[in-house]
mmCIF file of C-alpha atoms in Angstrom:
data_model
loop_
_atom_site.group_PDB
_atom_site.id
_atom_site.type_symbol
_atom_site.label_atom_id
_atom_site.label_comp_id
_atom_site.label_asym_id
_atom_site.label_seq_id
_atom_site.Cartn_x
_atom_site.Cartn_y
_atom_site.Cartn_z
ATOM 1 C CA MET A 112 8.416 -14.987 -80.692
ATOM 2 C CA ARG A 113 9.184 -17.103 -77.638
ATOM 3 C CA ASN A 114 12.019 -14.740 -76.645
ATOM 4 C CA ASP A 115 9.604 -11.810 -76.864
ATOM 5 C CA LYS A 116 7.175 -13.599 -74.542
ATOM 6 C CA VAL A 117 9.956 -14.363 -72.065
ATOM 7 C CA ARG A 118 11.126 -10.760 -72.232
ATOM 8 C CA THR A 119 7.579 -9.473 -71.691
ATOM 9 C CA LYS A 120 7.084 -11.827 -68.742
ATOM 10 C CA SER A 121 10.373 -10.678 -67.214
ATOM 11 C CA LEU A 122 9.390 -7.029 -67.625
ATOM 12 C CA ILE A 123 6.006 -7.649 -66.004
ATOM 13 C CA GLU A 124 7.572 -9.502 -63.065
ATOM 14 C CA ALA A 125 10.188 -6.774 -62.672
ATOM 15 C CA ALA A 126 7.461 -4.109 -62.704
ATOM 16 C CA VAL A 127 5.325 -5.960 -60.144
ATOM 17 C CA LEU A 128 8.270 -6.566 -57.813
ATOM 18 C CA SER A 129 9.335 -2.918 -58.218
ATOM 19 C CA ALA A 130 5.858 -1.858 -57.124
ATOM 20 C CA ILE A 131 6.075 -4.173 -54.098
ATOM 21 C CA ILE A 132 9.462 -2.735 -53.164
ATOM 22 C CA VAL A 133 8.106 0.829 -53.372
ATOM 23 C CA VAL A 134 5.049 -0.044 -51.250
ATOM 24 C CA VAL A 135 7.234 -1.753 -48.631
ATOM 25 C CA MET A 136 9.710 1.151 -48.477
ATOM 26 C CA VAL A 137 6.970 3.814 -48.273
ATOM 27 C CA LEU A 138 5.288 1.871 -45.463
ATOM 28 C CA SER A 139 8.688 1.588 -43.766
ATOM 29 C CA MET A 140 8.927 5.367 -43.747
ATOM 30 C CA TYR A 141 5.471 6.108 -42.365
ATOM 31 C CA VAL A 142 4.432 3.037 -40.331
ATOM 32 C CA PRO A 143 6.228 2.553 -36.952
ATOM 33 C CA PHE A 144 8.390 -0.578 -36.690
ATOM 34 C CA PHE A 145 7.635 -1.537 -40.317
ATOM 35 C CA GLU A 146 11.143 -0.444 -41.287
ATOM 36 C CA ILE A 147 12.531 -3.677 -39.805
ATOM 37 C CA ILE A 148 10.247 -5.699 -42.091
ATOM 38 C CA GLY A 149 11.224 -3.516 -45.040
ATOM 39 C CA ILE A 150 14.938 -4.077 -44.463
ATOM 40 C CA ALA A 151 14.354 -7.856 -44.472
ATOM 41 C CA ILE A 152 11.921 -8.031 -47.414
ATOM 42 C CA SER A 153 13.463 -5.633 -49.946
ATOM 43 C CA PRO A 154 16.824 -7.482 -50.401
ATOM 44 C CA ILE A 155 14.914 -10.763 -50.795
ATOM 45 C CA ILE A 156 12.737 -9.319 -53.584
ATOM 46 C CA ILE A 157 15.829 -7.974 -55.368
ATOM 47 C CA CYS A 158 17.583 -11.304 -54.849
ATOM 48 C CA ILE A 159 14.696 -13.217 -56.458
ATOM 49 C CA LEU A 160 14.714 -10.771 -59.363
ATOM 50 C CA TYR A 161 18.435 -11.352 -59.875
ATOM 51 C CA ILE A 162 18.118 -15.152 -59.728
ATOM 52 C CA LYS A 163 15.180 -15.331 -62.137
ATOM 53 C CA HIS A 164 15.943 -12.512 -64.581
ATOM 54 C CA GLY A 165 19.601 -11.561 -64.205
ATOM 55 C CA PHE A 166 21.444 -8.332 -63.609
ATOM 56 C CA LYS A 167 19.831 -6.326 -66.442
ATOM 57 C CA PHE A 168 16.212 -6.592 -65.308
ATOM 58 C CA THR A 169 17.232 -6.279 -61.652
ATOM 59 C CA THR A 170 19.022 -3.006 -62.379
ATOM 60 C CA LEU A 171 15.991 -1.778 -64.324
ATOM 61 C CA SER A 172 13.710 -2.620 -61.400
ATOM 62 C CA ILE A 173 16.003 -0.822 -58.934
ATOM 63 C CA VAL A 174 16.103 2.301 -61.120
ATOM 64 C CA VAL A 175 12.300 2.328 -61.396
ATOM 65 C CA SER A 176 11.923 1.807 -57.636
ATOM 66 C CA PHE A 177 14.445 4.577 -56.921
ATOM 67 C CA THR A 178 12.639 7.006 -59.226
ATOM 68 C CA LEU A 179 9.241 6.297 -57.657
ATOM 69 C CA LEU A 180 10.691 6.631 -54.155
ATOM 70 C CA VAL A 181 12.184 10.024 -55.061
ATOM 71 C CA ILE A 182 8.726 11.160 -56.199
ATOM 72 C CA LEU A 183 6.866 9.722 -53.192
ATOM 73 C CA THR A 184 9.428 10.474 -50.460
ATOM 74 C CA ASN A 185 12.723 12.302 -50.974
ATOM 75 C CA VAL A 186 16.120 11.854 -52.578
ATOM 76 C CA VAL A 187 17.926 11.014 -49.311
ATOM 77 C CA TYR A 188 15.483 8.244 -48.368
ATOM 78 C CA ALA A 189 15.535 6.841 -51.915
ATOM 79 C CA ALA A 190 19.344 6.869 -51.967
ATOM 80 C CA THR A 191 19.433 5.136 -48.582
ATOM 81 C CA PHE A 192 17.167 2.419 -49.989
ATOM 82 C CA LEU A 193 19.431 2.054 -52.991
ATOM 83 C CA ILE A 194 22.528 1.604 -50.816
ATOM 84 C CA ILE A 195 21.200 -0.498 -47.910
ATOM 85 C CA ASN A 196 18.759 -2.805 -49.718
ATOM 86 C CA ALA A 197 19.657 -3.013 -53.401
ATOM 87 C CA ILE A 198 23.379 -3.782 -53.107
ATOM 88 C CA PRO A 199 23.000 -6.612 -50.506
ATOM 89 C CA GLY A 200 20.063 -7.972 -52.530
ATOM 90 C CA ILE A 201 22.154 -8.208 -55.703
ATOM 91 C CA CYS A 202 25.068 -9.720 -53.755
ATOM 92 C CA LEU A 203 22.733 -12.273 -52.177
ATOM 93 C CA GLY A 204 21.296 -13.184 -55.577
ATOM 94 C CA TYR A 205 24.780 -13.585 -57.037
ATOM 95 C CA CYS A 206 25.855 -15.896 -54.198
ATOM 96 C CA ILE A 207 22.747 -18.069 -54.578
ATOM 97 C CA LYS A 208 23.048 -18.193 -58.366
ATOM 98 C CA THR A 209 26.721 -19.196 -58.202
ATOM 99 C CA LYS A 210 25.831 -21.888 -55.599
ATOM 100 C CA LYS A 211 28.042 -20.596 -52.811
ATOM 101 C CA SER A 212 27.685 -22.315 -49.422
ATOM 102 C CA ALA A 213 25.226 -20.946 -46.884
ATOM 103 C CA VAL A 214 27.955 -19.778 -44.506
ATOM 104 C CA ALA A 215 30.006 -18.174 -47.287
ATOM 105 C CA THR A 216 26.878 -16.334 -48.469
ATOM 106 C CA VAL A 217 26.034 -15.098 -44.969
ATOM 107 C CA ILE A 218 29.603 -13.881 -44.396
ATOM 108 C CA ILE A 219 29.843 -12.125 -47.786
ATOM 109 C CA VAL A 220 26.457 -10.440 -47.391
ATOM 110 C CA ALA A 221 27.325 -9.444 -43.803
ATOM 111 C CA VAL A 222 30.496 -7.724 -45.053
ATOM 112 C CA ILE A 223 28.434 -5.937 -47.714
ATOM 113 C CA TYR A 224 25.954 -4.838 -45.028
ATOM 114 C CA VAL A 225 28.800 -3.412 -42.928
ATOM 115 C CA ILE A 226 30.039 -1.395 -45.898
ATOM 116 C CA VAL A 227 26.655 -0.104 -47.103
ATOM 117 C CA ILE A 228 25.283 0.740 -43.643
ATOM 118 C CA ALA A 229 28.508 2.548 -42.736
ATOM 119 C CA ALA A 230 28.472 4.423 -46.062
ATOM 120 C CA SER A 231 24.802 5.435 -45.804
ATOM 121 C CA THR A 232 25.220 6.504 -42.159
ATOM 122 C CA TYR A 233 28.279 8.581 -43.085
ATOM 123 C CA ILE A 234 26.482 10.284 -45.993
ATOM 124 C CA VAL A 235 23.231 10.989 -44.129
ATOM 125 C CA SER A 236 25.066 12.256 -41.022
ATOM 126 C CA TYR A 237 27.075 14.737 -43.109
ATOM 127 C CA ILE A 238 23.890 15.942 -44.789
ATOM 128 C CA THR A 239 22.250 16.411 -41.377
ATOM 129 C CA TYR A 240 25.232 17.765 -39.379
ATOM 130 C CA ASN A 241 28.307 19.719 -40.386
ATOM 131 C CA ASP A 242 30.446 17.468 -38.156
ATOM 132 C CA GLY A 243 28.970 14.300 -39.666
ATOM 133 C CA ILE A 244 28.860 11.209 -37.477
ATOM 134 C CA PHE A 245 30.759 13.049 -34.728
ATOM 135 C CA GLY A 246 27.974 15.626 -34.590
ATOM 136 C CA VAL A 247 25.301 12.926 -34.346
ATOM 137 C CA VAL A 248 27.099 11.143 -31.514
ATOM 138 C CA ASN A 249 27.856 14.370 -29.610
ATOM 139 C CA LYS A 250 24.227 15.448 -29.843
ATOM 140 C CA PHE A 251 23.046 12.047 -28.615
ATOM 141 C CA VAL A 252 25.383 12.157 -25.599
ATOM 142 C CA LEU A 253 24.388 15.751 -24.801
ATOM 143 C CA GLU A 254 20.661 14.964 -24.962
ATOM 144 C CA TYR A 255 21.177 11.798 -22.913
ATOM 145 C CA LYS A 256 22.948 13.738 -20.149
ATOM 146 C CA GLU A 257 20.223 16.400 -20.160
ATOM 147 C CA VAL A 258 17.549 13.721 -19.721
ATOM 148 C CA LEU A 259 19.656 12.073 -16.995
ATOM 149 C CA ASN A 260 19.988 15.363 -15.075
ATOM 150 C CA GLU A 261 16.237 15.953 -15.293
ATOM 151 C CA THR A 262 15.622 12.410 -14.046
ATOM 152 C CA MET A 263 18.030 12.912 -11.120
ATOM 153 C CA GLU A 264 16.168 16.093 -10.162
ATOM 154 C CA GLN A 265 12.908 14.141 -10.140
ATOM 155 C CA TYR A 266 14.521 11.470 -7.952
ATOM 156 C CA GLN A 267 15.648 14.155 -5.480
ATOM 157 C CA LYS A 268 12.097 15.525 -5.262
ATOM 158 C CA MET A 269 10.830 11.985 -4.643
ATOM 159 C CA GLY A 270 13.211 11.664 -1.688
ATOM 160 C CA VAL A 271 15.823 9.330 -3.121
ATOM 161 C CA SER A 272 19.046 9.569 -1.091
ATOM 162 C CA ALA A 273 21.955 11.597 -2.448
ATOM 163 C CA ASP A 274 24.263 8.553 -2.263
ATOM 164 C CA LYS A 275 22.086 6.498 -4.600
ATOM 165 C CA ILE A 276 21.757 9.404 -7.012
ATOM 166 C CA GLU A 277 25.541 9.815 -7.041
ATOM 167 C CA ILE A 278 26.003 6.097 -7.821
ATOM 168 C CA ILE A 279 23.630 6.404 -10.782
ATOM 169 C CA LYS A 280 25.466 9.489 -12.033
ATOM 170 C CA GLN A 281 28.855 7.789 -11.789
ATOM 171 C CA SER A 282 27.665 4.690 -13.639
ATOM 172 C CA ASN A 283 26.251 6.837 -16.447
ATOM 173 C CA SER A 284 29.233 9.188 -16.623
ATOM 174 C CA GLN A 285 31.145 6.445 -18.478
ATOM 175 C CA LEU A 286 28.975 7.055 -21.544
ATOM 176 C CA THR A 287 31.064 9.398 -23.700
ATOM 177 C CA SER A 288 31.281 10.247 -27.385
ATOM 178 C CA GLU A 289 34.632 8.444 -27.581
ATOM 179 C CA LEU A 290 33.164 5.238 -26.120
ATOM 180 C CA ILE A 291 30.253 5.245 -28.574
ATOM 181 C CA LEU A 292 32.551 5.871 -31.553
ATOM 182 C CA ASN A 293 34.814 3.032 -30.414
ATOM 183 C CA MET A 294 31.846 0.701 -30.043
ATOM 184 C CA LEU A 295 30.229 1.572 -33.387
ATOM 185 C CA PRO A 296 32.280 -0.770 -35.642
ATOM 186 C CA SER A 297 31.689 -3.830 -33.443
ATOM 187 C CA CYS A 298 27.986 -3.017 -33.042
ATOM 188 C CA LEU A 299 27.690 -2.507 -36.788
ATOM 189 C CA SER A 300 29.443 -5.820 -37.459
ATOM 190 C CA ILE A 301 27.197 -7.719 -35.044
ATOM 191 C CA ILE A 302 24.036 -6.130 -36.467
ATOM 192 C CA SER A 303 25.187 -6.947 -40.016
ATOM 193 C CA ILE A 304 25.850 -10.605 -39.138
ATOM 194 C CA ILE A 305 22.431 -10.973 -37.491
ATOM 195 C CA LEU A 306 20.734 -9.198 -40.399
ATOM 196 C CA SER A 307 22.523 -11.303 -43.013
ATOM 197 C CA PHE A 308 21.724 -14.550 -41.174
ATOM 198 C CA SER A 309 18.041 -13.579 -40.712
ATOM 199 C CA VAL A 310 17.613 -12.576 -44.367
ATOM 200 C CA TYR A 311 19.189 -15.861 -45.499
ATOM 201 C CA LYS A 312 16.869 -17.931 -43.287
ATOM 202 C CA ILE A 313 13.793 -16.103 -44.640
ATOM 203 C CA LEU A 314 15.101 -16.360 -48.206
ATOM 204 C CA TYR A 315 15.687 -20.105 -47.773
ATOM 205 C CA SER A 316 12.000 -20.637 -46.905
ATOM 206 C CA VAL A 317 10.833 -18.445 -49.797
ATOM 207 C CA LEU A 318 13.069 -20.064 -52.430
ATOM 208 C CA LYS A 319 12.115 -23.569 -51.301
ATOM 209 C CA LYS A 320 8.468 -22.680 -51.969
ATOM 210 C CA LEU A 321 9.433 -21.226 -55.352
ATOM 211 C CA LYS A 322 11.379 -24.455 -56.033
ATOM 212 C CA ILE A 323 14.632 -22.564 -56.541
ATOM 213 C CA GLN A 324 17.751 -24.405 -55.368
ATOM 214 C CA ILE A 325 19.526 -22.920 -52.358
ATOM 215 C CA ASN A 326 22.113 -24.466 -50.043
ATOM 216 C CA PRO A 327 20.710 -25.149 -46.552
ATOM 217 C CA MET A 328 22.307 -23.826 -43.404
ATOM 218 C CA LYS A 329 23.753 -26.533 -41.187
ATOM 219 C CA ASP A 330 21.627 -27.319 -38.114
ATOM 220 C CA PHE A 331 22.578 -24.867 -35.349
ATOM 221 C CA ASN A 332 22.965 -27.615 -32.747
ATOM 222 C CA LYS A 333 25.730 -29.182 -34.859
ATOM 223 C CA TRP A 334 27.785 -26.010 -35.264
ATOM 224 C CA HIS A 335 31.400 -26.399 -34.256
ATOM 225 C CA LEU A 336 34.194 -23.824 -34.471
ATOM 226 C CA ASP A 337 37.470 -25.465 -35.431
ATOM 227 C CA ASP A 338 40.764 -24.588 -33.775
ATOM 228 C CA LYS A 339 42.118 -22.781 -36.866
ATOM 229 C CA ILE A 340 39.398 -20.144 -36.730
ATOM 230 C CA THR A 341 39.850 -19.943 -32.955
ATOM 231 C CA ALA A 342 43.544 -19.225 -33.496
ATOM 232 C CA LEU A 343 42.668 -16.475 -35.998
ATOM 233 C CA ILE A 344 40.260 -14.836 -33.545
ATOM 234 C CA ILE A 345 42.741 -14.975 -30.663
ATOM 235 C CA GLY A 346 45.461 -13.662 -32.984
ATOM 236 C CA PHE A 347 43.222 -10.763 -34.016
ATOM 237 C CA ILE A 348 42.604 -9.897 -30.359
ATOM 238 C CA ALA A 349 46.325 -10.195 -29.513
ATOM 239 C CA ILE A 350 47.308 -7.869 -32.374
ATOM 240 C CA SER A 351 44.661 -5.382 -31.227
ATOM 241 C CA ILE A 352 46.051 -5.432 -27.676
ATOM 242 C CA ILE A 353 49.607 -4.855 -28.920
ATOM 243 C CA MET A 354 48.505 -1.983 -31.169
ATOM 244 C CA ASN A 355 46.519 -0.422 -28.338
ATOM 245 C CA SER A 356 49.488 -0.706 -25.952
ATOM 246 C CA LYS A 357 51.554 1.292 -28.448
ATOM 247 C CA LYS A 358 48.797 3.940 -28.638
ATOM 248 C CA LEU A 359 48.439 3.604 -32.399
ATOM 249 C CA TYR A 360 45.671 5.544 -34.148
ATOM 250 C CA GLY A 361 42.409 3.567 -34.245
ATOM 251 C CA ALA A 362 43.836 0.789 -32.065
ATOM 252 C CA GLU A 363 41.272 1.296 -29.299
ATOM 253 C CA THR A 364 38.407 0.977 -31.775
ATOM 254 C CA LEU A 365 40.031 -2.140 -33.248
ATOM 255 C CA LEU A 366 40.389 -3.596 -29.744
ATOM 256 C CA TYR A 367 36.694 -3.047 -28.941
ATOM 257 C CA THR A 368 35.759 -4.642 -32.267
ATOM 258 C CA ALA A 369 38.042 -7.655 -31.752
ATOM 259 C CA PHE A 370 36.806 -8.330 -28.216
ATOM 260 C CA ASN A 371 33.108 -7.904 -28.997
ATOM 261 C CA LEU A 372 33.171 -9.984 -32.186
ATOM 262 C CA GLY A 373 35.293 -12.662 -30.528
ATOM 263 C CA LYS A 374 32.947 -12.813 -27.570
ATOM 264 C CA LEU A 375 29.877 -13.045 -29.817
ATOM 265 C CA ILE A 376 31.361 -15.896 -31.878
ATOM 266 C CA PHE A 377 32.422 -18.002 -28.879
ATOM 267 C CA VAL A 378 29.137 -17.377 -27.031
ATOM 268 C CA VAL A 379 27.126 -18.481 -30.088
ATOM 269 C CA PHE A 380 29.118 -21.722 -30.429
ATOM 270 C CA GLY A 381 28.889 -22.302 -26.680
ATOM 271 C CA ILE A 382 25.102 -22.015 -26.962
ATOM 272 C CA ALA A 383 25.193 -24.455 -29.916
ATOM 273 C CA LEU A 384 26.962 -27.059 -27.771
ATOM 274 C CA ILE A 385 24.588 -26.659 -24.820
ATOM 275 C CA SER A 386 21.566 -26.752 -27.138
ATOM 276 C CA ASP A 387 22.833 -29.976 -28.689
ATOM 277 C CA VAL A 388 23.299 -31.568 -25.256
ATOM 278 C CA LEU A 389 19.873 -30.479 -23.998
ATOM 279 C CA SER A 390 18.003 -31.565 -27.131
ATOM 280 C CA GLY A 391 20.077 -34.677 -27.834
ATOM 281 C CA ARG A 392 20.906 -36.196 -24.463
ATOM 282 C CA TYR A 393 17.946 -34.899 -22.453
ATOM 283 C CA LYS A 394 15.424 -34.934 -25.345
ATOM 284 C CA LEU A 395 14.131 -31.422 -24.640
ATOM 285 C CA SER A 396 12.076 -29.667 -27.308
ATOM 286 C CA LYS A 397 13.485 -26.700 -29.245
ATOM 287 C CA THR A 398 11.062 -24.378 -27.462
ATOM 288 C CA ILE A 399 12.226 -25.486 -24.001
ATOM 289 C CA VAL A 400 15.883 -25.240 -25.042
ATOM 290 C CA PHE A 401 15.279 -21.736 -26.405
ATOM 291 C CA ILE A 402 13.613 -20.635 -23.150
ATOM 292 C CA ILE A 403 16.459 -22.088 -21.053
ATOM 293 C CA VAL A 404 19.105 -20.322 -23.149
ATOM 294 C CA LEU A 405 17.168 -17.041 -23.161
ATOM 295 C CA VAL A 406 16.649 -17.051 -19.389
ATOM 296 C CA SER A 407 20.290 -17.934 -18.781
ATOM 297 C CA LEU A 408 21.411 -15.024 -20.963
ATOM 298 C CA VAL A 409 19.112 -12.672 -19.055
ATOM 299 C CA PHE A 410 20.880 -13.767 -15.866
ATOM 300 C CA LYS A 411 24.342 -12.992 -17.347
ATOM 301 C CA ALA A 412 25.348 -16.558 -18.233
ATOM 302 C CA ASP A 413 27.062 -15.367 -21.412
ATOM 303 C CA ILE A 414 30.492 -15.737 -19.735
ATOM 304 C CA ILE A 415 29.733 -19.449 -19.208
ATOM 305 C CA TYR A 416 28.827 -19.889 -22.883
ATOM 306 C CA LEU A 417 31.969 -17.958 -23.811
ATOM 307 C CA ILE A 418 34.215 -20.354 -21.865
ATOM 308 C CA ILE A 419 32.368 -23.413 -23.205
ATOM 309 C CA GLY A 420 32.683 -22.108 -26.775
ATOM 310 C CA ILE A 421 36.439 -21.559 -26.439
ATOM 311 C CA ILE A 422 37.066 -24.981 -24.846
ATOM 312 C CA ASP A 423 34.865 -26.826 -27.372
ATOM 313 C CA SER A 424 36.665 -25.173 -30.300
ATOM 314 C CA VAL A 425 39.895 -26.761 -29.071
ATOM 315 C CA ILE A 426 38.755 -30.077 -27.561
ATOM 316 C CA ASN A 427 35.700 -30.764 -29.796
ATOM 317 C CA PHE A 428 33.582 -32.560 -27.168
ATOM 318 C CA ARG A 429 31.101 -33.941 -29.707
ATOM 319 C CA LYS A 430 33.844 -35.124 -32.105
ATOM 320 C CA ILE A 431 32.165 -33.327 -34.992
ATOM 321 C CA LYS A 432 34.254 -33.884 -38.125
ATOM 322 C CA GLU A 433 32.763 -30.929 -40.000
ATOM 323 C CA ASN A 434 32.847 -27.326 -38.804
ATOM 324 C CA PHE A 435 29.846 -25.027 -39.093
ATOM 325 C CA GLN A 436 30.804 -24.281 -42.717
ATOM 326 C CA GLY A 437 30.438 -27.945 -43.612
ATOM 327 C CA ASN A 438 34.182 -28.374 -44.182
ATOM 328 C CA LYS A 439 35.998 -31.421 -42.832
#
């Protein structure tokens, strides 16, 4: 009798959460900018389902949500939901349930996001264009150049000098389909890391209120990148440079990815060091520190943070015994 009550309660919760998922996803389709909220909320709902009721009821809820979305929207949108939100949500729930560390969870979910976003983009692009992702990128570049030419014509009518117009044209001529395709993997990786980190932070607050155990993320100011990871990053970049010098297939894309990811990682840890100094030594509030960092980034100070991040990973100015993963 008790098992029947538990089963009924699980079914009711699964049904309610399925309804919430459908409402969120439908709003994401029709309400501007709500898609960002939908991408953050849906995996969290699925994650909670997985933690509380296991894989069986979570799968049932996803199937119900998918069916309703097919009826209310279309098959492509419903399939996109299934790939981008359901899979990371289940993965996130599994990591929390198996008590993996915060950093390990963020990294695993980020990798899953890279895979599912790439897969969904590939599928949707081939449905939309015969050339797939290449067709999407080529169309974007073509439309961008058309808009640029129209803008240049307006500048000429307004009396802007031909020299200035030529400078603008030359600076924008570097945007090509090849450049965008080379940049896509690194951009996708960065977006996935940010998305995974943001979802985890929101989930942490939600699960704490639900009194569900979840490992906390180490305070950002105390993040430190150890020299072993630094060596791996530099090695990755070095291998990419060697491959690119030999003109191997895909080497240029790998080089862009290595440089951009490496830069992001070192800049983030450089910001962590500066934030720790400003808040610890100079007793500045988090808001003031955030404003200082934001303004400095606007004025292209990222190269400074990059250098600081690299040096700190080797020297360890603060003598932090644990790295950002919590390992000694």
